Coordinates of C-alpha atoms in Angstrom, one line a residue:
X3 CA -147.4 104.4 -17.5
X4 CA -145.8 106.4 -14.7
X5 CA -147.6 107.1 -11.4
X6 CA -147.6 110.8 -12.3
X7 CA -149.4 110.0 -15.6
X8 CA -152.0 107.8 -13.9
X9 CA -152.9 110.7 -11.5
X10 CA -153.9 112.7 -14.6
X11 CA -156.6 110.3 -15.9
X12 CA -160.2 111.4 -15.3
X13 CA -161.1 108.8 -12.7
X14 CA -158.2 109.9 -10.5
X15 CA -159.2 113.6 -10.7
X16 CA -159.7 114.0 -7.0
X17 CA -157.0 111.4 -5.9
X18 CA -154.1 112.7 -3.9
X19 CA -150.5 111.5 -3.6
X20 CA -150.0 111.6 0.2
X21 CA -146.6 109.9 0.5
X22 CA -143.6 108.8 -1.6
X23 CA -143.7 111.9 -3.8
X24 CA -140.2 111.2 -5.2
X25 CA -141.4 107.9 -6.5
X26 CA -144.0 109.3 -8.9
X27 CA -141.8 108.3 -11.9
X28 CA -142.3 104.6 -11.0
X29 CA -143.5 102.6 -14.0
X30 CA -147.0 100.9 -13.7
X31 CA -147.3 97.8 -15.9
X32 CA -150.6 96.5 -14.4
X33 CA -153.3 97.2 -11.8
X34 CA -154.5 94.8 -9.2
X35 CA -157.6 95.1 -6.9
X36 CA -157.6 92.9 -3.8
X37 CA -158.6 92.9 -0.1
X38 CA -157.4 89.4 0.9
X39 CA -155.1 89.1 4.0
X40 CA -152.4 87.2 1.9
X41 CA -152.5 89.8 -0.8
X42 CA -148.7 90.2 -1.0
X43 CA -148.3 86.7 -2.4
X44 CA -150.2 87.7 -5.5
X45 CA -148.5 91.0 -6.3
X46 CA -145.8 91.5 -9.0
X47 CA -143.1 94.1 -9.7
X48 CA -144.4 97.4 -11.2
X49 CA -148.0 96.5 -10.1
X50 CA -150.3 99.2 -8.6
X51 CA -152.5 97.8 -5.8
X52 CA -156.0 99.3 -5.4
X53 CA -157.7 98.4 -2.1
X54 CA -160.3 99.5 0.5
X55 CA -158.1 98.1 3.3
X56 CA -161.0 96.0 4.5
X57 CA -158.7 93.3 5.9
X58 CA -156.8 96.0 7.8
X59 CA -159.8 97.8 9.4
X60 CA -159.2 96.0 12.8
X61 CA -155.4 96.0 12.6
X62 CA -154.3 99.3 10.8
X63 CA -150.7 98.8 12.0
X64 CA -150.4 95.8 9.7
X65 CA -150.5 98.3 6.8
X66 CA -146.8 99.0 7.5
X67 CA -145.8 95.4 6.9
X68 CA -147.8 95.4 3.6
X69 CA -146.0 98.6 2.4
X70 CA -142.6 97.1 3.4
X71 CA -143.3 93.9 1.5
X72 CA -144.6 95.8 -1.6
X73 CA -141.5 98.1 -1.6
X74 CA -139.2 95.0 -1.4
X75 CA -141.1 93.4 -4.3
X76 CA -140.6 96.6 -6.4
X77 CA -144.4 97.2 -6.7
X78 CA -145.4 100.5 -8.3
X79 CA -147.5 101.8 -5.5
X80 CA -150.5 101.6 -3.2
X81 CA -153.9 103.3 -3.8
X82 CA -156.3 103.2 -0.8
X83 CA -159.9 104.2 -0.8
X84 CA -160.1 106.2 2.5
X85 CA -163.0 106.7 4.9
X86 CA -164.6 103.4 4.0
X87 CA -162.9 101.0 6.3
X88 CA -159.7 103.0 7.2
X89 CA -160.1 106.5 8.6
X90 CA -156.4 107.5 8.4
X91 CA -153.0 106.1 7.5
X92 CA -150.6 105.7 10.5
X93 CA -147.8 108.2 10.6
X94 CA -145.2 105.4 10.6
X95 CA -146.5 104.2 7.2
X96 CA -146.3 107.6 5.6
X97 CA -142.8 108.1 7.1
X98 CA -141.5 104.8 5.7
X99 CA -143.1 105.4 2.3
X100 CA -141.4 108.8 2.0
X101 CA -138.0 107.2 3.0
X102 CA -138.4 104.5 0.3
X103 CA -140.0 106.8 -2.3
X104 CA -142.9 104.4 -2.4
X105 CA -146.1 106.2 -3.7
X106 CA -149.3 106.0 -1.6
X107 CA -152.4 107.5 -3.2
X108 CA -155.5 108.4 -1.4
X109 CA -158.6 107.6 -3.5
X110 CA -161.8 109.7 -3.1
X111 CA -164.8 108.0 -1.5
X112 CA -167.1 108.6 -4.5
X113 CA -165.2 106.4 -7.0
X114 CA -165.5 102.7 -7.1
X115 CA -162.4 100.5 -7.3
X116 CA -163.7 98.9 -10.4
X117 CA -163.8 102.2 -12.2
X118 CA -160.2 102.9 -11.1
X119 CA -158.9 99.5 -12.3
X120 CA -160.8 99.5 -15.6
X121 CA -160.0 103.1 -16.6
X122 CA -156.3 102.8 -15.5
X123 CA -155.8 99.5 -17.4
X124 CA -157.6 101.0 -20.4
X125 CA -155.2 104.0 -20.5
X126 CA -152.2 101.6 -20.1
X127 CA -153.4 99.4 -22.9
X128 CA -154.1 102.4 -25.2
X129 CA -150.7 103.8 -24.6
X130 CA -149.1 100.4 -25.2
X131 CA -151.1 99.9 -28.3
X132 CA -150.0 103.2 -29.7
X133 CA -146.4 102.3 -28.9
X134 CA -146.7 99.0 -30.7
X135 CA -148.5 100.6 -33.7
X136 CA -145.7 103.2 -33.8
X137 CA -143.1 100.4 -33.7
X138 CA -144.8 98.5 -36.6
X139 CA -144.8 101.7 -38.6
X140 CA -141.1 102.4 -37.9
X141 CA -140.2 98.8 -38.7
X142 CA -142.0 99.0 -42.0
X143 CA -140.3 102.3 -42.7
X144 CA -136.8 100.8 -42.1
X145 CA -137.7 97.6 -44.0
X146 CA -138.8 99.6 -47.1
X147 CA -135.6 101.7 -46.7
X148 CA -133.5 98.5 -47.0
X149 CA -135.6 97.0 -49.8
X150 CA -135.1 100.1 -51.9
X151 CA -131.4 99.4 -51.6
X152 CA -130.5 102.6 -49.7
X153 CA -128.1 100.6 -47.5
X154 CA -127.1 100.6 -43.8
X155 CA -125.4 104.0 -43.8
X156 CA -128.6 105.7 -45.0
X157 CA -130.6 103.7 -42.4
X158 CA -128.4 104.8 -39.6
X159 CA -128.7 108.4 -40.7
X160 CA -132.5 108.1 -40.7
X161 CA -132.4 106.5 -37.2
X162 CA -130.0 109.2 -35.9
X163 CA -132.4 111.9 -37.1
X164 CA -135.4 110.2 -35.4
X165 CA -133.7 109.8 -32.0
X166 CA -131.4 112.8 -32.2
X167 CA -128.2 110.9 -31.3
X168 CA -125.1 109.8 -33.3
X169 CA -124.9 106.0 -34.0
X170 CA -122.2 103.5 -34.7
X171 CA -122.7 99.9 -36.0
X172 CA -120.1 97.3 -35.0
X173 CA -119.7 93.7 -35.9
X174 CA -119.1 90.8 -33.5
X175 CA -115.4 91.7 -33.4
X176 CA -116.2 95.3 -32.6
X177 CA -115.0 96.5 -36.0
X178 CA -117.0 99.3 -37.6
X179 CA -119.6 98.3 -40.3
X180 CA -121.2 101.7 -40.7
X181 CA -122.0 104.9 -38.8
X182 CA -124.1 108.1 -39.1
X183 CA -122.3 111.1 -40.4
X184 CA -122.8 112.9 -37.1
X185 CA -120.8 110.3 -35.1
X186 CA -117.7 111.6 -33.2
X187 CA -115.4 108.6 -33.2
X188 CA -115.0 106.9 -29.8
X189 CA -114.2 103.6 -31.5
X190 CA -110.6 103.3 -30.2
X191 CA -111.9 103.6 -26.6
X192 CA -114.6 101.0 -27.2
X193 CA -112.2 98.6 -28.9
X194 CA -109.9 98.9 -25.9
X195 CA -112.7 98.1 -23.6
X196 CA -113.6 95.1 -25.7
X197 CA -110.0 93.9 -25.8
X198 CA -109.8 94.2 -22.0
X199 CA -112.8 91.9 -21.6
X200 CA -115.4 94.5 -20.7
X201 CA -118.9 92.9 -20.7
X202 CA -121.2 95.1 -22.9
X203 CA -124.4 93.1 -22.4
X204 CA -125.8 92.2 -19.0
X205 CA -128.7 89.7 -18.7
X206 CA -131.6 90.1 -18.5
X207 CA -131.4 93.7 -19.8
X208 CA -132.3 94.3 -23.5
X209 CA -129.6 96.9 -23.7
X210 CA -126.8 98.5 -21.7
X211 CA -125.9 102.1 -20.7
X212 CA -122.5 103.1 -19.4
X213 CA -120.1 106.1 -19.4
X214 CA -116.6 106.3 -20.9
X215 CA -114.5 108.0 -18.3
X216 CA -111.7 109.3 -20.7
X217 CA -114.1 111.1 -23.1
X218 CA -116.9 111.6 -20.5
X219 CA -119.5 110.3 -22.9
X220 CA -122.5 108.1 -22.1
X221 CA -123.3 105.4 -24.6
X222 CA -126.2 102.9 -24.9
X223 CA -125.3 99.6 -26.5
X224 CA -128.0 97.5 -28.2
X225 CA -127.2 93.9 -29.4
X226 CA -127.6 92.9 -33.0
X227 CA -128.7 89.3 -33.1
X228 CA -127.6 87.3 -36.2
X229 CA -126.4 83.8 -37.0
X230 CA -123.3 84.5 -35.0
X231 CA -123.0 83.3 -31.4
X232 CA -121.3 86.6 -30.6
X233 CA -123.5 89.4 -31.8
X234 CA -122.6 92.7 -33.1
X235 CA -124.0 95.9 -31.6
X236 CA -125.5 99.3 -32.3
X237 CA -123.9 102.0 -30.2
X238 CA -126.0 105.2 -29.5
X239 CA -123.9 108.1 -28.2
X240 CA -126.3 109.1 -25.5
X241 CA -128.2 107.6 -22.5
X242 CA -131.4 106.0 -23.6
X243 CA -133.7 106.0 -20.5
X244 CA -135.4 102.7 -19.7
X245 CA -138.6 104.7 -18.9
X246 CA -138.8 105.8 -22.6
X247 CA -140.3 102.7 -24.2
X248 CA -141.2 104.4 -27.5
X249 CA -137.6 105.4 -27.9
X250 CA -136.3 102.0 -27.0
X251 CA -138.9 100.4 -29.4
X252 CA -137.7 102.6 -32.2
X253 CA -134.1 101.5 -31.8
X254 CA -135.1 97.9 -31.4
X255 CA -137.0 97.9 -34.6
X256 CA -133.9 99.3 -36.4
X257 CA -131.8 96.6 -34.8
X258 CA -134.2 93.9 -36.1
X259 CA -134.0 95.3 -39.7
X260 CA -130.2 95.6 -39.4
X261 CA -129.9 92.0 -38.2
X262 CA -131.7 90.7 -41.3
X263 CA -129.7 92.9 -43.6
X264 CA -126.4 91.7 -42.0
X265 CA -127.5 88.0 -42.4
X266 CA -128.3 88.6 -46.0
X267 CA -125.0 90.3 -46.6
X268 CA -123.2 87.4 -44.8
X269 CA -124.9 84.8 -46.9
X270 CA -123.8 86.6 -50.1
X271 CA -120.3 86.9 -48.6
X272 CA -120.1 83.3 -47.6
X273 CA -121.0 82.3 -51.2
X274 CA -118.4 84.6 -52.7
X275 CA -115.8 83.3 -50.2
X276 CA -116.6 79.7 -51.1
X277 CA -116.1 80.4 -54.8
X278 CA -112.8 82.3 -54.1
X279 CA -111.5 79.4 -52.0
X280 CA -112.4 76.9 -54.6
X281 CA -110.5 78.9 -57.2
X282 CA -107.4 79.1 -55.1
X283 CA -107.6 75.4 -54.2
X284 CA -107.9 74.4 -57.9
X285 CA -105.0 76.8 -58.7
X286 CA -102.6 75.4 -56.1
X287 CA -103.6 71.8 -56.8
X288 CA -102.9 72.2 -60.5
X289 CA -106.5 71.5 -61.6
X290 CA -106.5 74.1 -64.4
X291 CA -105.5 73.0 -67.9
X292 CA -103.5 76.1 -69.0
X293 CA -101.8 79.3 -67.8
X294 CA -104.2 81.3 -69.9
X295 CA -107.2 79.7 -68.1
X296 CA -105.7 80.7 -64.7
X297 CA -105.1 84.3 -65.8
X298 CA -108.6 84.7 -67.1
X299 CA -110.2 83.2 -64.0
X300 CA -108.0 85.2 -61.7
X301 CA -109.4 88.4 -63.2
X302 CA -112.8 87.5 -62.0
X303 CA -111.5 88.0 -58.4
X304 CA -109.6 91.2 -59.3
X305 CA -106.2 89.4 -59.2
X306 CA -103.8 90.7 -61.9
X307 CA -101.1 88.4 -63.3
X308 CA -98.7 91.3 -64.1
X309 CA -98.3 92.0 -60.4
X310 CA -95.8 91.0 -57.8
X311 CA -97.0 89.2 -54.7
X312 CA -95.9 87.9 -51.3
X313 CA -97.9 84.9 -50.1
X314 CA -98.3 84.4 -46.3
X315 CA -99.8 81.2 -44.9
X316 CA -101.3 81.4 -41.3
X317 CA -102.3 78.6 -39.0
X318 CA -103.4 78.4 -35.4
X319 CA -100.8 77.0 -33.0
X320 CA -101.6 73.8 -31.1
X321 CA -102.9 74.2 -27.6
X322 CA -103.3 71.8 -24.7
X323 CA -107.1 72.0 -24.5
X324 CA -108.5 69.5 -27.0
X325 CA -111.5 70.5 -29.0
X326 CA -114.1 68.5 -30.9
X327 CA -114.0 68.6 -34.7
X328 CA -117.0 71.0 -34.7
X329 CA -115.5 73.3 -32.1
X330 CA -112.2 73.4 -33.9
X331 CA -113.9 74.2 -37.2
X332 CA -116.0 77.0 -35.6
X333 CA -113.0 78.5 -33.9
X334 CA -110.9 78.5 -37.1
X335 CA -113.9 80.1 -39.0
X336 CA -114.2 82.9 -36.4
X337 CA -110.5 83.7 -36.4
X338 CA -110.2 83.5 -40.2
X339 CA -113.2 85.8 -40.6
X340 CA -111.4 88.2 -38.3
X341 CA -108.2 88.0 -40.3
X342 CA -110.1 88.7 -43.5
X343 CA -111.7 91.8 -42.0
X344 CA -108.3 93.0 -40.7
X345 CA -106.9 92.4 -44.2
X346 CA -109.5 94.8 -45.6
X347 CA -107.9 97.6 -43.6
X348 CA -104.5 97.0 -45.2
X349 CA -103.4 100.0 -47.3
X350 CA -103.3 97.8 -50.5
X351 CA -106.1 95.3 -51.3
X352 CA -105.2 91.9 -49.8
X353 CA -106.7 88.7 -51.2
X354 CA -107.7 86.2 -48.5
X355 CA -108.3 82.5 -49.0
X356 CA -108.8 79.5 -46.8
X357 CA -107.5 76.0 -47.6
X358 CA -108.3 73.5 -44.9
X359 CA -107.0 74.9 -41.6
X360 CA -104.7 77.4 -43.3
X361 CA -105.6 81.0 -44.0
X362 CA -103.7 82.5 -46.9
X363 CA -103.0 86.3 -47.3
X364 CA -101.9 87.4 -50.8
X365 CA -100.2 90.8 -50.6
X366 CA -99.7 92.7 -53.8
X367 CA -96.4 94.6 -54.0
X368 CA -96.7 98.1 -55.3
X369 CA -93.0 99.3 -55.5
X370 CA -90.4 96.9 -54.2
X371 CA -89.8 93.8 -52.2
X372 CA -88.8 96.0 -49.3
X373 CA -92.5 96.3 -48.5
X374 CA -92.2 92.9 -46.9
X375 CA -90.3 94.4 -43.9
X376 CA -91.8 98.0 -44.0
X377 CA -95.5 97.1 -44.1
X378 CA -96.3 93.4 -44.4
X379 CA -94.3 92.1 -41.4
X380 CA -95.6 94.9 -39.0
X381 CA -99.2 94.1 -40.2
X382 CA -98.8 90.4 -39.4
X383 CA -97.3 91.1 -36.0
X384 CA -100.2 93.4 -35.1
X385 CA -102.6 90.8 -36.4
X386 CA -101.0 88.2 -34.1
X387 CA -101.3 90.5 -31.1
X388 CA -105.0 91.2 -31.8
X389 CA -105.8 87.4 -32.2
X390 CA -104.0 86.7 -28.9
X391 CA -105.9 89.4 -27.1
X392 CA -109.4 88.8 -28.5
X393 CA -109.4 85.0 -28.9
X394 CA -106.7 83.9 -26.4
X395 CA -105.1 81.9 -29.3
X396 CA -101.8 82.3 -31.1
X397 CA -101.3 82.1 -34.8
X398 CA -98.1 81.6 -36.8
X399 CA -97.2 82.7 -40.4
X400 CA -94.9 81.3 -43.0
X401 CA -94.0 83.7 -45.9
X402 CA -92.9 82.5 -49.4
X403 CA -90.3 84.2 -51.6
X404 CA -91.3 87.1 -53.8
X405 CA -93.6 86.0 -56.7
X406 CA -93.0 88.1 -59.8
X407 CA -96.4 87.3 -61.2
X408 CA -99.6 85.6 -60.0
X409 CA -98.7 82.4 -61.8
X410 CA -95.7 82.1 -59.4
X411 CA -97.9 82.3 -56.4
X412 CA -98.4 78.5 -56.6
X413 CA -94.7 78.1 -55.7
X414 CA -94.9 80.9 -53.2
X415 CA -97.8 79.3 -51.4
X416 CA -95.9 76.0 -51.3
X417 CA -92.8 77.7 -49.8
X418 CA -94.9 79.5 -47.2
X419 CA -96.7 76.3 -46.2
X420 CA -93.4 74.4 -46.1
X421 CA -91.7 76.9 -43.7
X422 CA -94.8 77.2 -41.6
X423 CA -95.0 73.4 -41.1
X424 CA -91.3 73.1 -40.5
X425 CA -91.3 75.7 -37.7
X426 CA -94.5 74.3 -36.1
X427 CA -93.1 70.8 -36.3
X428 CA -90.0 72.1 -34.3
X429 CA -92.4 73.2 -31.5
X430 CA -92.2 77.0 -32.3
X431 CA -95.3 79.2 -31.8
X432 CA -96.5 82.6 -32.8
X433 CA -93.7 83.1 -35.2
X434 CA -93.4 84.8 -38.6
X435 CA -90.9 82.9 -40.7
X436 CA -89.7 83.9 -44.2
X437 CA -88.8 81.1 -46.6
X438 CA -85.1 80.8 -47.3
X439 CA -83.5 78.7 -50.0
X440 CA -82.4 75.4 -48.4
X441 CA -78.8 74.5 -47.9
X442 CA -77.4 71.2 -46.9
X443 CA -77.8 71.9 -43.2
X444 CA -81.5 72.7 -43.6
X445 CA -82.0 69.4 -45.4
X446 CA -80.1 67.5 -42.8
X447 CA -82.3 69.0 -40.0
X448 CA -85.3 67.4 -41.6
X449 CA -83.8 63.9 -41.0
X450 CA -84.3 62.4 -37.5
X451 CA -81.2 62.8 -35.3
X452 CA -80.9 59.0 -34.7
X453 CA -80.7 58.4 -38.5
X454 CA -78.0 61.1 -38.8
X455 CA -75.9 59.5 -36.0
X456 CA -76.2 56.0 -37.6
X457 CA -75.0 57.4 -40.9
X458 CA -72.1 59.2 -39.4
X459 CA -70.9 56.2 -37.4
X460 CA -71.2 54.0 -40.4
X461 CA -69.0 56.2 -42.5
X462 CA -66.4 57.5 -40.0
X463 CA -66.6 55.1 -37.1
X464 CA -63.0 54.0 -37.4
X465 CA -61.7 57.6 -37.5
X466 CA -63.9 59.2 -34.9
X467 CA -62.1 58.2 -31.7
X468 CA -61.4 61.6 -29.9
X469 CA -58.9 59.9 -27.5
X470 CA -56.7 58.7 -30.3
X471 CA -54.5 61.7 -31.5
X472 CA -53.3 59.8 -34.6
X473 CA -56.9 59.2 -35.8
X474 CA -57.8 62.8 -35.1
X475 CA -54.8 63.9 -37.3
X476 CA -56.1 61.6 -40.0
X477 CA -59.7 62.9 -39.6
X478 CA -58.5 66.5 -40.0
X479 CA -56.4 65.7 -43.0
X480 CA -59.3 63.9 -44.7
X481 CA -61.6 66.9 -44.0
X482 CA -59.2 69.5 -45.4
X483 CA -58.5 67.2 -48.4
X484 CA -62.2 67.1 -49.3
X485 CA -62.8 70.8 -48.6
X486 CA -59.9 71.7 -51.0
X487 CA -61.4 69.8 -53.9
X488 CA -59.1 66.8 -53.3
X489 CA -55.9 68.9 -54.0
X490 CA -53.0 67.3 -52.1
X491 CA -50.6 70.3 -52.4
X492 CA -53.3 72.7 -51.2
X493 CA -54.1 70.4 -48.3
X494 CA -50.4 70.2 -47.3
X495 CA -50.1 74.0 -47.3
X496 CA -53.1 74.2 -44.9
X497 CA -51.6 71.6 -42.6
X498 CA -48.0 72.9 -42.9
X499 CA -46.8 69.4 -43.7
X500 CA -45.0 67.8 -46.7
X501 CA -47.3 66.5 -49.4
X502 CA -45.9 63.0 -48.9
X503 CA -47.3 63.2 -45.4
X504 CA -50.7 64.0 -46.8
X505 CA -50.5 61.1 -49.2
X506 CA -49.5 58.7 -46.4
X507 CA -52.3 59.9 -44.2
X508 CA -54.9 59.6 -47.0
X509 CA -53.8 56.0 -47.7
X510 CA -54.3 55.2 -44.0
X511 CA -57.8 56.8 -44.1
X512 CA -58.6 54.5 -47.1
X513 CA -57.5 51.5 -45.1
X514 CA -59.6 52.5 -42.1
X515 CA -62.8 53.4 -43.9
X516 CA -62.5 50.6 -46.5
X517 CA -63.2 52.9 -49.5
X518 CA -61.1 54.6 -52.2
X519 CA -61.1 58.3 -52.2
X520 CA -61.2 58.3 -56.0
X521 CA -64.8 56.9 -55.7
X522 CA -67.2 59.8 -56.2
X523 CA -69.9 58.1 -54.1
X524 CA -67.4 57.6 -51.3
X525 CA -66.4 61.3 -51.2
X526 CA -70.0 62.4 -51.2
X527 CA -70.8 60.2 -48.2
X528 CA -67.7 61.5 -46.4
X529 CA -68.6 65.1 -47.1
X530 CA -72.1 64.4 -45.7
X531 CA -70.6 62.7 -42.6
X532 CA -68.5 65.8 -41.9
X533 CA -71.6 68.0 -42.3
X534 CA -73.4 65.8 -39.8
X535 CA -70.4 66.0 -37.4
X536 CA -70.6 69.9 -37.5
X537 CA -74.4 69.9 -37.2
X538 CA -74.6 67.6 -34.2
X539 CA -71.2 68.7 -32.8
X540 CA -70.0 65.0 -32.6

């Protein structure tokens, strides 16, 4: 109860507030009656002290020290029974109490301290009991609401009507789950604050109030505690005063019911996700016996076979800080859950799967393959930026070639994973790489450099001396001969020499390399050696 409410109870009928009038809204949690000299050591915040000032009768000036200590300890106030042991309160005490808005109450001589304490505590307990009964009733009302299957949106509407404020429910990533119909969206501003690292919950407060400067709106944020380490929150678009416990209790009962509903929904979602992932793993691992079985099972997850798709495989980039297996698993799980929620916001329904430490996004194509660059690539870039900002991690994506039907996604996934691992193996980070058909140079890049140099020197070692002009002429002739499909006349034209000169040079090449140019295996080896020379610029 507040000091102003306590002054209205019957036992305080003739009591007077003689100082600290501006502190009459102070909350009183309990009442203490004591006349011991060391009384300050036993007082608590929000406690009203009732005393006869017996221990001060010989030293009334010590009263100022008591008032200062009580004000510092955030006590609710001081009620003194006057004319018993203390005739008047020193002016310095009244002046200090007024400065600190610390209430001092003069109790009438005819009432006993026991009556004051008992009746005040009785009124406080009655009020608290009524608040708790009201909270139980509201909790039951909200619980029945959910049990009847009316859902979170309807519950938020009910709560908004009870407290007279618009409401927004956000998950742990500050993405909207539901809202009351009366809400005026300030979600972009709140998302920006979350991205910038704003702390929404300050311990030990049960909720937080703050104002958004840009929109000049005050909001109250209540945490939603679920199985997640980072809770979601209920945002009330108004200031909820701390001195309105019934209002706070009403909202807290709603958050309790919402938390259980969210945990139930999450359990169902986890089961569904597990089944979906098992289907995709079996599909890509070739566990199904026929194409017909795949098509039938895919329909269960609303995946059509007569639909074109792009498959993107995403994986967290390596970072210097090492994590335990459990920490790594939890981090992957949080980020993949965030990716799945973001995928839900894509214009066309995106299918999301997890296979090991890889998140797979399956994008259906509505019109043409040009959607890859017009919508899919921008979406993935924005997703990378959000993950970097919110989790301080980077993620890379590999994208497979266009799959004409779902049955082709197995190949598309393999291509996406291949290009993803190739780029990450090369040390690249936060990239989006589209799969391209491999040429000879792409294949050669997959072989260690030392192996390529050994092969090149083994094949062309006797022709590769850059200081020997004759050998360089032989090397050039051999290269053009092979590039022109072993046509001597065509090679002679390119070199502007007689064909007999070409024949002579080729014979010299055969002597130096120790192989006949009519041997198909020898010409293949020579062609590869020349490709290695260009690749490594030897």
